[in-house]
Short mmCIF file of C-alpha atoms in Angstrom, two decimals:
data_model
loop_
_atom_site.label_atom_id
_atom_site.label_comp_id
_atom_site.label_asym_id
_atom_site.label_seq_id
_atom_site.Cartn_x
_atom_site.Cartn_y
_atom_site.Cartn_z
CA UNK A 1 -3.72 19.44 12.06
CA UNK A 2 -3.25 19.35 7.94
CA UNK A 3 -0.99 22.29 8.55
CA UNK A 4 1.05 20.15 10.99
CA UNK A 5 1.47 17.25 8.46
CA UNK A 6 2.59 19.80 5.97
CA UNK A 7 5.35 21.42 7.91
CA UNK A 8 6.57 18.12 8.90
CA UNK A 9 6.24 16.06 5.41
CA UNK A 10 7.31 19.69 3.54
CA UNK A 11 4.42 19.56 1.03
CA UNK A 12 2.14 21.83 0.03
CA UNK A 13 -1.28 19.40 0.38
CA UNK A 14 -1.79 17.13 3.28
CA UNK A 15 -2.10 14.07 0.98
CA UNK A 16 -0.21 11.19 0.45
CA UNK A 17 -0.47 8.51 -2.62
CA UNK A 18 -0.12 5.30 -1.10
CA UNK A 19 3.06 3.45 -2.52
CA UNK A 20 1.96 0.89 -4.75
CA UNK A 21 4.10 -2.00 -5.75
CA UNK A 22 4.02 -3.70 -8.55
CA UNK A 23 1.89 -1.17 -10.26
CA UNK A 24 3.69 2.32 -10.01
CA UNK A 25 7.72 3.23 -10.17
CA UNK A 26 9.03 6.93 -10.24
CA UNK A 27 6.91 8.41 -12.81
CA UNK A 28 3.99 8.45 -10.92
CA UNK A 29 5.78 9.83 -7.28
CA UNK A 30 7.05 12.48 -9.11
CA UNK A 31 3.87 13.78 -10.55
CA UNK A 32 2.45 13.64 -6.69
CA UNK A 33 5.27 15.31 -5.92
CA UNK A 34 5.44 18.10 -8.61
CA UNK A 35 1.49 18.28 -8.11
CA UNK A 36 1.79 19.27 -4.10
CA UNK A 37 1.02 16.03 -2.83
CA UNK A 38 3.65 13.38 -1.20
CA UNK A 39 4.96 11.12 -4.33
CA UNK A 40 5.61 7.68 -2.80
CA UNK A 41 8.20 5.09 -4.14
CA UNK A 42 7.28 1.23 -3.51
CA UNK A 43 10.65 0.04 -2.47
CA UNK A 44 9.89 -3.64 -1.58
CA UNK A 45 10.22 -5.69 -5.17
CA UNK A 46 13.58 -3.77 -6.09
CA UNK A 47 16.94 -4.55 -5.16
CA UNK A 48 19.81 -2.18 -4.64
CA UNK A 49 20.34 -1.09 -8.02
CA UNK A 50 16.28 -0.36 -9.16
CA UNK A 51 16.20 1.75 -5.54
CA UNK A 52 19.15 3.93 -6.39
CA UNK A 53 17.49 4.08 -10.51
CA UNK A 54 14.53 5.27 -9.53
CA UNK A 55 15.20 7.41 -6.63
CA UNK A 56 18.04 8.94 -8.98
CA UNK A 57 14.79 10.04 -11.40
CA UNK A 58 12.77 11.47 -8.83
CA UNK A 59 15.29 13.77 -7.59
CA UNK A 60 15.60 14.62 -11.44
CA UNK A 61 12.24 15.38 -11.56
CA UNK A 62 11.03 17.01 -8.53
CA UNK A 63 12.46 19.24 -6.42
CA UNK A 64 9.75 18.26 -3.88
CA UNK A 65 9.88 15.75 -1.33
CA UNK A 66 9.13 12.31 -1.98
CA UNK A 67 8.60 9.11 0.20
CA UNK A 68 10.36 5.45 -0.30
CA UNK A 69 8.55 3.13 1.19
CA UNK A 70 9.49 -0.38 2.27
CA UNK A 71 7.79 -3.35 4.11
CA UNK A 72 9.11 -5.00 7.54
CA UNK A 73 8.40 -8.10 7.63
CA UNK A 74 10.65 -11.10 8.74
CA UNK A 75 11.13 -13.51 6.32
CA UNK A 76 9.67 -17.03 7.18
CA UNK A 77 11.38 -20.19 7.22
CA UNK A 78 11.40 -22.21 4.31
CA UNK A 79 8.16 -24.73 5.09
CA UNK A 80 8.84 -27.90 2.70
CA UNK A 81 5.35 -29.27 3.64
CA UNK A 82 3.45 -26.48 3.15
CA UNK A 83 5.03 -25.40 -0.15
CA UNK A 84 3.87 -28.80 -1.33
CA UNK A 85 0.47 -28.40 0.04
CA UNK A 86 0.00 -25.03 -2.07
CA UNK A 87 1.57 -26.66 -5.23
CA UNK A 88 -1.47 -29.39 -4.95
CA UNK A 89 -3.81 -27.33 -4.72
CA UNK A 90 -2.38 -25.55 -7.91
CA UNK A 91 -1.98 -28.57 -9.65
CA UNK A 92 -5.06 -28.81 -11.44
CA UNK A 93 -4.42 -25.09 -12.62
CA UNK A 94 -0.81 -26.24 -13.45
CA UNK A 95 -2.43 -28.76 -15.80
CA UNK A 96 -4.61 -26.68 -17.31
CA UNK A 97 -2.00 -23.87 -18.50
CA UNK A 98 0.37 -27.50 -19.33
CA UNK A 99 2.64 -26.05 -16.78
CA UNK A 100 5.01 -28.29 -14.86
CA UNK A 101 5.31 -28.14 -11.66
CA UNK A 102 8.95 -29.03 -10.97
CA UNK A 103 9.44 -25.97 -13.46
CA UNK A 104 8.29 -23.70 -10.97
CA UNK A 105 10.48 -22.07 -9.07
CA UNK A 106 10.95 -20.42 -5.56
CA UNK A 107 11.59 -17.05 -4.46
CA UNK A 108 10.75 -14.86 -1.40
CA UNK A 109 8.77 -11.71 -3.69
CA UNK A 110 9.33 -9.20 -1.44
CA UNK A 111 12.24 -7.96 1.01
CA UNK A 112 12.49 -6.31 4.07
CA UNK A 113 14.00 -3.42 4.37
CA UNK A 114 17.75 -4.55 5.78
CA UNK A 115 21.29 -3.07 5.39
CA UNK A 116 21.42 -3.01 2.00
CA UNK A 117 18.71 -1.11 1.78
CA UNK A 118 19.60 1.20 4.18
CA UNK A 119 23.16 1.86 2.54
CA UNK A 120 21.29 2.80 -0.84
CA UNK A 121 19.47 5.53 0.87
CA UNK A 122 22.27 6.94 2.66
CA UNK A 123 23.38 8.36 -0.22
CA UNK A 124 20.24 10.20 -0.64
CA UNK A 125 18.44 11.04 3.04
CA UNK A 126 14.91 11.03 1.41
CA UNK A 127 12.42 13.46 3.14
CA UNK A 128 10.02 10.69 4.05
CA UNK A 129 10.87 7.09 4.75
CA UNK A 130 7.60 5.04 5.25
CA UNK A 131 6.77 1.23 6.52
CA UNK A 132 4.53 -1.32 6.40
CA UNK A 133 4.52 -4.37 8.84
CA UNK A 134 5.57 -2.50 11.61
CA UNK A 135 9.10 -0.40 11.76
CA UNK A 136 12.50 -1.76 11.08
CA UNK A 137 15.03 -2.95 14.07
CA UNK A 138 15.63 0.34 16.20
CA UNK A 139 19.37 0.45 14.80
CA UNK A 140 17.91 0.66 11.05
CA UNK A 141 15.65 3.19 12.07
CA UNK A 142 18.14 4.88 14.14
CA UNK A 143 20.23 5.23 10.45
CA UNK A 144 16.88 6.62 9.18
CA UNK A 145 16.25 9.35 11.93
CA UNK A 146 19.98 10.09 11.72
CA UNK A 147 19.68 11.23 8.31
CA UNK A 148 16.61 13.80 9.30
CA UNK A 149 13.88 11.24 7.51
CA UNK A 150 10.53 11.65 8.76
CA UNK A 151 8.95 8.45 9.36
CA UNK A 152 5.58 7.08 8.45
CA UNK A 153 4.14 3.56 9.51
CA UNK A 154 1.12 2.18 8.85
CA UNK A 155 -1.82 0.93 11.56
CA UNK A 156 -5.04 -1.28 11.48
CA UNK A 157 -5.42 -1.49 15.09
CA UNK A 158 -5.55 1.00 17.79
CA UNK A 159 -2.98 -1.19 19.93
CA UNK A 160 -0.48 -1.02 16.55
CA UNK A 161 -0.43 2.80 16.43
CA UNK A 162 0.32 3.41 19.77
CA UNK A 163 3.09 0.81 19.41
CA UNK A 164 4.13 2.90 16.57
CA UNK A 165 3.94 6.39 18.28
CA UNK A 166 6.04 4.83 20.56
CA UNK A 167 8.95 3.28 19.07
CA UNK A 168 9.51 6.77 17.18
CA UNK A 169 6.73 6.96 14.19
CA UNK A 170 6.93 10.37 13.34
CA UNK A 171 3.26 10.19 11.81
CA UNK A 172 0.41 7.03 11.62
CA UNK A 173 -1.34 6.12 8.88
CA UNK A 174 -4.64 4.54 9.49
CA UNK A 175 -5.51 1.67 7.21
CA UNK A 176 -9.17 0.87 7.15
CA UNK A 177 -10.03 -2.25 6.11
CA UNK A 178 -11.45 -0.90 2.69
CA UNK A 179 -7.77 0.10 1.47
CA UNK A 180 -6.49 -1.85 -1.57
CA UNK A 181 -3.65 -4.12 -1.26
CA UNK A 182 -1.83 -5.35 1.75
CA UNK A 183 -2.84 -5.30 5.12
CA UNK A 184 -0.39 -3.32 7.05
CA UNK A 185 -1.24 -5.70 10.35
CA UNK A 186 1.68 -6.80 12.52
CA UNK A 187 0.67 -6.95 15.77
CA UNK A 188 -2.23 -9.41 15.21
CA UNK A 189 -3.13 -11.82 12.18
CA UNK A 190 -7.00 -11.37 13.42
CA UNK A 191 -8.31 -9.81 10.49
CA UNK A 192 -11.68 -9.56 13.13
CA UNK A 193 -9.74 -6.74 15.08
CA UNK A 194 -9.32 -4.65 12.27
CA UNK A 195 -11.77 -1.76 11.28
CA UNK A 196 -12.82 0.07 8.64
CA UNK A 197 -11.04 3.82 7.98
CA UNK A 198 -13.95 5.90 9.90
CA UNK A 199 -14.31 3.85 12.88
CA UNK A 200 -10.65 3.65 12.98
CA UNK A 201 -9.78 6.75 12.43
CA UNK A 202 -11.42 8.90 15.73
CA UNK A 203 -9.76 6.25 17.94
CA UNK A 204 -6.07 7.13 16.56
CA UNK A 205 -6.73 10.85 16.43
CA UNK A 206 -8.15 10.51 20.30
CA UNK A 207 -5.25 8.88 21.68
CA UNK A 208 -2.18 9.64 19.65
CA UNK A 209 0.08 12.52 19.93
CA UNK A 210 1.18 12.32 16.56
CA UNK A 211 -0.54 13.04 13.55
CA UNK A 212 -2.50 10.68 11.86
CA UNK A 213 -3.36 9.95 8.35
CA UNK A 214 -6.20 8.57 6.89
CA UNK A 215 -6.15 5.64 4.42
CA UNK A 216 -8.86 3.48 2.87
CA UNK A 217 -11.86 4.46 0.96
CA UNK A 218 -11.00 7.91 0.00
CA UNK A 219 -11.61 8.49 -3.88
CA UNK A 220 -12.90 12.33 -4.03
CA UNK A 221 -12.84 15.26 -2.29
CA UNK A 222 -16.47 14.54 0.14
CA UNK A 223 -13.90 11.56 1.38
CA UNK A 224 -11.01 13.46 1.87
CA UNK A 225 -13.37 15.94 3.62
CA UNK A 226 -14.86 13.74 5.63
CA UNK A 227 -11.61 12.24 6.99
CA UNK A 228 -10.66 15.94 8.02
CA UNK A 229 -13.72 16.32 9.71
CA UNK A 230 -12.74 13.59 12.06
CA UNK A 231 -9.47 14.75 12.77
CA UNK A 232 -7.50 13.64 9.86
CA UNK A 233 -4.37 14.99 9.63
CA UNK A 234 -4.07 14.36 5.95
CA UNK A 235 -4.90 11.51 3.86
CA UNK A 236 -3.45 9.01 1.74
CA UNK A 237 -4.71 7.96 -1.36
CA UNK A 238 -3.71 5.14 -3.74
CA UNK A 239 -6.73 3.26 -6.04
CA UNK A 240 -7.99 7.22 -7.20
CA UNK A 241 -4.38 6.65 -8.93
CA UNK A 242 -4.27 3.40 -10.80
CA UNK A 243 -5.68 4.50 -14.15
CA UNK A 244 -3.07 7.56 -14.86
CA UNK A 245 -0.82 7.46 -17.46
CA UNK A 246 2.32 7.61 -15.11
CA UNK A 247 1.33 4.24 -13.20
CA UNK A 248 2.38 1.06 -14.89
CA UNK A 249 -0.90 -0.38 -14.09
CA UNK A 250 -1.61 -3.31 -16.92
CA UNK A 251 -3.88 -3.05 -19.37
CA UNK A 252 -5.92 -6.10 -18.07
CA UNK A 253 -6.17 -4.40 -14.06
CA UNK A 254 -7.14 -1.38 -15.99
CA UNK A 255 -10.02 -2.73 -16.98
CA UNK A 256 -11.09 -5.18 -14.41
CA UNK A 257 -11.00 -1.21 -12.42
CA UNK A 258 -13.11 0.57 -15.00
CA UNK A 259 -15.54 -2.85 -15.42
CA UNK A 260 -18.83 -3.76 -12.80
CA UNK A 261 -16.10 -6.30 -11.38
CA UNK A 262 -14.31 -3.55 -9.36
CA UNK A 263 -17.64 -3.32 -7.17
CA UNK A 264 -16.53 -6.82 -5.73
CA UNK A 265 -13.54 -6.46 -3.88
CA UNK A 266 -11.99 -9.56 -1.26
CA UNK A 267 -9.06 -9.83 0.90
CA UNK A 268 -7.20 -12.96 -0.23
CA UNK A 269 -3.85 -14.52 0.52
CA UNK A 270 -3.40 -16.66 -2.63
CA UNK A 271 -1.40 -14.49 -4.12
CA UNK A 272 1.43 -13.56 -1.49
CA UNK A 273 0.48 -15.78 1.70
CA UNK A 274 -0.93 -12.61 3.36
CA UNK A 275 -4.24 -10.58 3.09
CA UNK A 276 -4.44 -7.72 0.88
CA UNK A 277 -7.57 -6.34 -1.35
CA UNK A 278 -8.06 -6.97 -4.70
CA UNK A 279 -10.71 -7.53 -7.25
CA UNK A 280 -12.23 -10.71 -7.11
CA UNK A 281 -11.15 -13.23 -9.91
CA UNK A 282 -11.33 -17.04 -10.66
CA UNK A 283 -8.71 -18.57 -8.11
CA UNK A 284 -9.63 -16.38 -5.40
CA UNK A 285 -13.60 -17.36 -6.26
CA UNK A 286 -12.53 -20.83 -6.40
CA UNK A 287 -9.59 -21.74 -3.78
CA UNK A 288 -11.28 -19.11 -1.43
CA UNK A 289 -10.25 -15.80 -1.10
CA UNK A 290 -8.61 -16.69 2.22
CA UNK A 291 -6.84 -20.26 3.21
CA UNK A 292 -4.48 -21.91 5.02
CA UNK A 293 -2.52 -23.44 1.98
CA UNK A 294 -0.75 -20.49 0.67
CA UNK A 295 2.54 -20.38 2.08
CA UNK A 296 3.49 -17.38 4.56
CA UNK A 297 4.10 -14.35 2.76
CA UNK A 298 5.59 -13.88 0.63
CA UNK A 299 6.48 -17.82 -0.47
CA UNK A 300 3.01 -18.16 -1.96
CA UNK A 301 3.81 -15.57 -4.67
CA UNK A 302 6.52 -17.98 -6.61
CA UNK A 303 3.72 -20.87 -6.81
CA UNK A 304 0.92 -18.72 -9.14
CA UNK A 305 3.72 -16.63 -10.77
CA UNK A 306 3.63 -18.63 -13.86
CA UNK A 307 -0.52 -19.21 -13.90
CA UNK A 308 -0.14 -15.34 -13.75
CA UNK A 309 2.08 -14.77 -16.72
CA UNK A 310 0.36 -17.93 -18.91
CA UNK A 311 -3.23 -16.56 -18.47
CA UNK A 312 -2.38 -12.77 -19.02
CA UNK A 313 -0.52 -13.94 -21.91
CA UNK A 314 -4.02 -15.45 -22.84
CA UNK A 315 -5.76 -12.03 -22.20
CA UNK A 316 -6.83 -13.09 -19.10
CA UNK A 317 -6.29 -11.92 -15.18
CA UNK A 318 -7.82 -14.92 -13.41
CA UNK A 319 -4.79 -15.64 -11.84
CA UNK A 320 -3.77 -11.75 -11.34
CA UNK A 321 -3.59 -9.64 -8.06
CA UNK A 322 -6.02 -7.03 -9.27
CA UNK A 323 -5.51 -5.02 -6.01
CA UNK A 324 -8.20 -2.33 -5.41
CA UNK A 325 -9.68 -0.46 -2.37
CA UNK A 326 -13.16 -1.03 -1.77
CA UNK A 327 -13.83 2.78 -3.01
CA UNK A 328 -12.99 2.16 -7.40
CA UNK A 329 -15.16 5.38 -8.38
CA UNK A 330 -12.60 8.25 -8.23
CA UNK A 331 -10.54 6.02 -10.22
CA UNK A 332 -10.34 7.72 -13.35
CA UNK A 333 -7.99 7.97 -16.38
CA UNK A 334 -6.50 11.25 -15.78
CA UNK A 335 -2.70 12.60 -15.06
CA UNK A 336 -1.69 12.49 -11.93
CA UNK A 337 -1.79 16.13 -11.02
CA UNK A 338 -5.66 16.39 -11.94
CA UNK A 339 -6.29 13.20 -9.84
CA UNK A 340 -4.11 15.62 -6.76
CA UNK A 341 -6.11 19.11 -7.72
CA UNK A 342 -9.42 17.03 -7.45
CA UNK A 343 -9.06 15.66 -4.54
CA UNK A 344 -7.19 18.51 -2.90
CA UNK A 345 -10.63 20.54 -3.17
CA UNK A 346 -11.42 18.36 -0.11
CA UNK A 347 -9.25 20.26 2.33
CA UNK A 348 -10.93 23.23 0.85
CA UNK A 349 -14.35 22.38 2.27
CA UNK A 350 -13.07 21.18 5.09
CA UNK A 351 -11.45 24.42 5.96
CA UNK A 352 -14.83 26.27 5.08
CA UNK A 353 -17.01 23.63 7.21
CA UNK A 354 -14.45 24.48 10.26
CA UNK A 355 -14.91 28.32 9.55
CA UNK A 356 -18.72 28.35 9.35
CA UNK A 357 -20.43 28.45 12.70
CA UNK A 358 -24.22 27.64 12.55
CA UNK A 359 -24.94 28.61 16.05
CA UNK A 360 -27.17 31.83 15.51
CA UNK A 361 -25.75 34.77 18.01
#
């Protein structure tokens, strides 16, 4: 199966890095990339021009194929009483940092992959075009199969990958519930449904045609081996890669990863209105990691922006989305390509485990 996911993605490993907003930009997907792994591009904080920048790079530094990924949400509906439920409850934070609050301002965070979008990458039919949130209308990703894109999506539920296999994923990636960052639910809000990457994993491998990737957890090569060993086509990896020096990761989430803290991970919505893993800090310890005043995502993010920016400016990531898989320890401070060649010794034993048969003659 790793040999299928490398004729269709074009690479020479069956791994992945997971696309990382906020924390990663072209630098990073081109050492994956150059290293024989698939170099992801998060897509979803930059407008036109920052796609066509950094896509521009990574074509000038890799001759490899990349992905761009994007999310697919739909934007909510401004919710005037909600948005002023979530500034309460911020208002004694806001009073703390001598912020006011009719100086905070309001902004969606993230977009959707739309038409815009879509005409950027036109002009460069990327190899891999990967989603989160489900897949775009069927005329967008018409425009993306058109070009000869190979599509990954990303599942937390059995019932979501087969909806995926079916409206034309062209691989799945399975999310366990110990991945960093968001939750790639869209199906389902039920966080309750949603299972963690090796109980996930056999079901989508049993019942899909396509191949599937695993996500979540995997930091070192017994991971990476023990998602091939239950039918892993590949795997895709993205906290093993937030302390090299090609990721923009900040110097505060850098250490909150290489600190005792990274042992305690939560999935919160206080940062964007939906769930995604991170370390655990001060607001999500004290408004809950999960509530029902953040705004739907990604409205919250606009509210705790500026208690973001005034406590890092204070050396301090209370107020930070320190996202993080549940799996910190094969996060190291290496280059890129040794984080790839380390974990790509995985597929090695798994090859070897497949070759050896213990039944005596």
């Amino acid at each position: 199966m790793h040999l299928t996911l490398q004729t269709l993605l074009g690479t020479a490993l069956p791994l992945a890095q997971a696309p990382m907003a906020g924390v990663q930009g072209s630098a990073l997907a081109i050492a994956v990339s150059n290293a024989g792994g698939l170099g992801s591009l998060p897509c979803a904080m930059l407008g036109a021009d920052a796609i066509r920048s950094e896509i521009t790079a990574i074509r000038a530094g890799t001759d490899k194929p990349y992905n761009v990924n994007f999310f697919c949400h739909t934007p909510p509906e401004p919710d005037a009483a909600r948005d002023a439920a979530w500034r309460s409850a911020l208002a004694p934070y806001y009073r703390e940092f001598d912020i006011d609050p009719k100086s905070v301002g309001a902004g969606p965070g993230r977009n959707p992959f739309d038409e815009a979008a879509a005409a950027v990458l036109a002009e460069f039919e990327p190899p891999v075009v990967s989603f989160h949130f489900g897949l775009p209308s069927p005329a967008l990703l018409a425009k993306v199969k058109r070009w000869g894109s190979k599509v990954l999506a990303s599942a937390t539920t059995l019932d979501e990958a087969l909806w995926l296999e079916a409206h034309g994923a062209d691989a799945v990636i399975a999310q366990g519930l110990e991945a960093g960052g968001h939750r790639g639910h869209f199906l389902s809000h039920d966080l309750t449904r949603q299972l963690g990457t090796f109980a996930l994993l056999p079901q989508l491998v049993r019942a899909l045609k396509v191949p599937v990737i695993a996500a979540g957890g995997i930091a070192d090569a017994d991971g990476v081996a023990a998602a091939m060993a239950l039918g892993a086509a590949g795997v895709q990896v993205g906290t093993a890669f937030l302390l090299c020096p090609e990721a923009t990761t900040t110097n505060l989430h850098r250490a909150a990863l290489q600190s005792e803290a990274a042992r305690h991970t939560a999935l919160t919505n206080v940062f964007t209105g939906r769930p995604a893993r991170g370390i655990v800090n001060r607001v999500m310890r004290e408004l809950g990691p999960i509530g029902t005043a953040p705004p739907e995502f990604p409205m919250a993010t606009a509210g705790i922006a500026p208690l973001r920016a005034k406590a890092e400016a204070q050396g301090s990531g209370d107020f930070s989305p320190l996202w993080s898989g549940q799996n910190a320890t094969g996060c190291k401070p290496l280059p890129a390509h040794d984080i790839v060649q380390s974990l790509a010794k995985g597929f090695a034993q798994s090859l070897l485990s497949h070759s050896f048969d213990p039944t005596p003659p």
